[in-house]
Short mmCIF file of C-alpha atoms in Angstrom, two decimals:
data_model
loop_
_atom_site.label_atom_id
_atom_site.label_comp_id
_atom_site.label_asym_id
_atom_site.label_seq_id
_atom_site.Cartn_x
_atom_site.Cartn_y
_atom_site.Cartn_z
CA THR A 22 106.36 91.68 76.50
CA PHE A 23 108.62 93.70 78.76
CA ASP A 24 112.17 92.42 79.35
CA ASP A 25 112.92 93.14 83.03
CA THR A 26 116.66 92.97 82.39
CA TYR A 27 116.63 95.89 79.95
CA ILE A 28 118.13 98.67 82.08
CA ARG A 29 117.08 101.61 79.90
CA ALA A 30 113.45 100.49 79.95
CA LEU A 31 113.52 100.20 83.73
CA GLN A 32 115.05 103.66 83.97
CA ARG A 33 112.40 105.20 81.74
CA ARG A 34 109.60 103.46 83.62
CA ALA A 35 111.03 104.62 86.96
CA ASP A 36 111.20 108.19 85.66
CA ALA A 37 107.59 107.94 84.47
CA TYR A 38 106.48 106.74 87.90
CA LEU A 39 108.44 109.56 89.54
CA SER A 40 106.82 112.19 87.31
CA MET A 41 103.37 110.79 88.13
CA GLY A 42 104.10 110.70 91.83
CA ASP A 43 103.68 106.92 92.04
CA TRP A 44 106.42 106.56 94.65
CA PRO A 45 106.03 102.84 95.54
CA MET A 46 106.29 101.72 91.91
CA ALA A 47 109.21 104.10 91.28
CA MET A 48 110.94 102.74 94.36
CA ASN A 49 110.59 99.14 93.08
CA ASP A 50 112.20 99.99 89.74
CA LEU A 51 114.92 102.13 91.30
CA GLU A 52 115.85 99.32 93.70
CA GLU A 53 116.42 97.07 90.68
CA LEU A 54 118.46 99.78 88.95
CA ALA A 55 120.60 100.74 91.95
CA PRO A 56 123.38 98.17 91.38
CA TYR A 57 123.83 99.31 87.77
CA MET A 58 123.34 103.06 87.97
CA GLY A 59 125.23 105.86 89.67
CA GLU A 60 124.55 108.47 92.33
CA ASP A 61 121.62 110.00 90.42
CA CYS A 62 119.70 106.74 90.76
CA ALA A 63 120.62 106.46 94.44
CA ALA A 64 119.35 110.00 95.07
CA LYS A 65 116.06 109.26 93.32
CA LEU A 66 115.73 106.05 95.34
CA ARG A 67 116.31 107.90 98.63
CA GLU A 68 113.67 110.46 97.65
CA ALA A 69 111.15 107.78 96.68
CA ARG A 70 111.75 105.90 99.95
CA ARG A 71 111.28 109.13 101.92
CA LYS A 72 107.99 109.87 100.14
CA VAL A 73 106.70 106.32 100.73
CA LYS A 74 107.72 106.49 104.40
CA ASN A 75 105.88 109.82 104.80
CA GLY A 76 102.74 108.34 103.27
CA SER A 77 102.86 110.06 99.88
CA THR A 78 101.70 107.00 97.99
CA SER A 79 98.99 108.31 95.71
CA CYS A 80 99.48 108.93 92.03
CA GLU A 81 99.24 112.56 90.89
CA HIS A 82 96.46 112.23 88.33
CA TYR A 83 96.76 115.83 87.17
CA ALA A 84 100.46 115.26 86.45
CA VAL A 85 99.57 112.26 84.30
CA LEU A 86 97.35 114.51 82.21
CA GLY A 87 99.89 117.32 82.21
CA VAL A 88 97.54 119.91 83.71
CA SER A 89 97.58 121.79 87.01
CA SER A 90 95.36 120.74 89.89
CA ARG A 91 93.41 123.98 89.36
CA ALA A 92 92.68 123.26 85.70
CA GLN A 93 89.21 123.88 84.32
CA ARG A 94 87.01 120.92 83.45
CA SER A 95 87.40 121.64 79.73
CA GLU A 96 91.23 121.59 80.04
CA ILE A 97 91.11 118.23 81.81
CA ILE A 98 88.82 116.74 79.18
CA LYS A 99 91.04 118.02 76.37
CA ALA A 100 94.18 116.61 78.04
CA TYR A 101 92.46 113.26 78.57
CA LYS A 102 91.45 113.05 74.92
CA ASN A 103 95.04 113.79 73.88
CA LEU A 104 96.42 110.78 75.80
#
């Protein structure tokens, strides 16, 4: 199971959420990290809060696969199979 008190794990999960564009989940982890981390964490938290406030709450599915939003169907299938 996941130990919520493990700071490095929270930081990695927050970074994963940020790279996927899952702003609400990133914001939750960054809020937990804020008391322990420095200005970099605070800047990421401000950015996540801004994105959530502006309504950017959907996950970037293409980013999860590591392909562009203009990728061909075959590229998407190949990226999915490599997950």
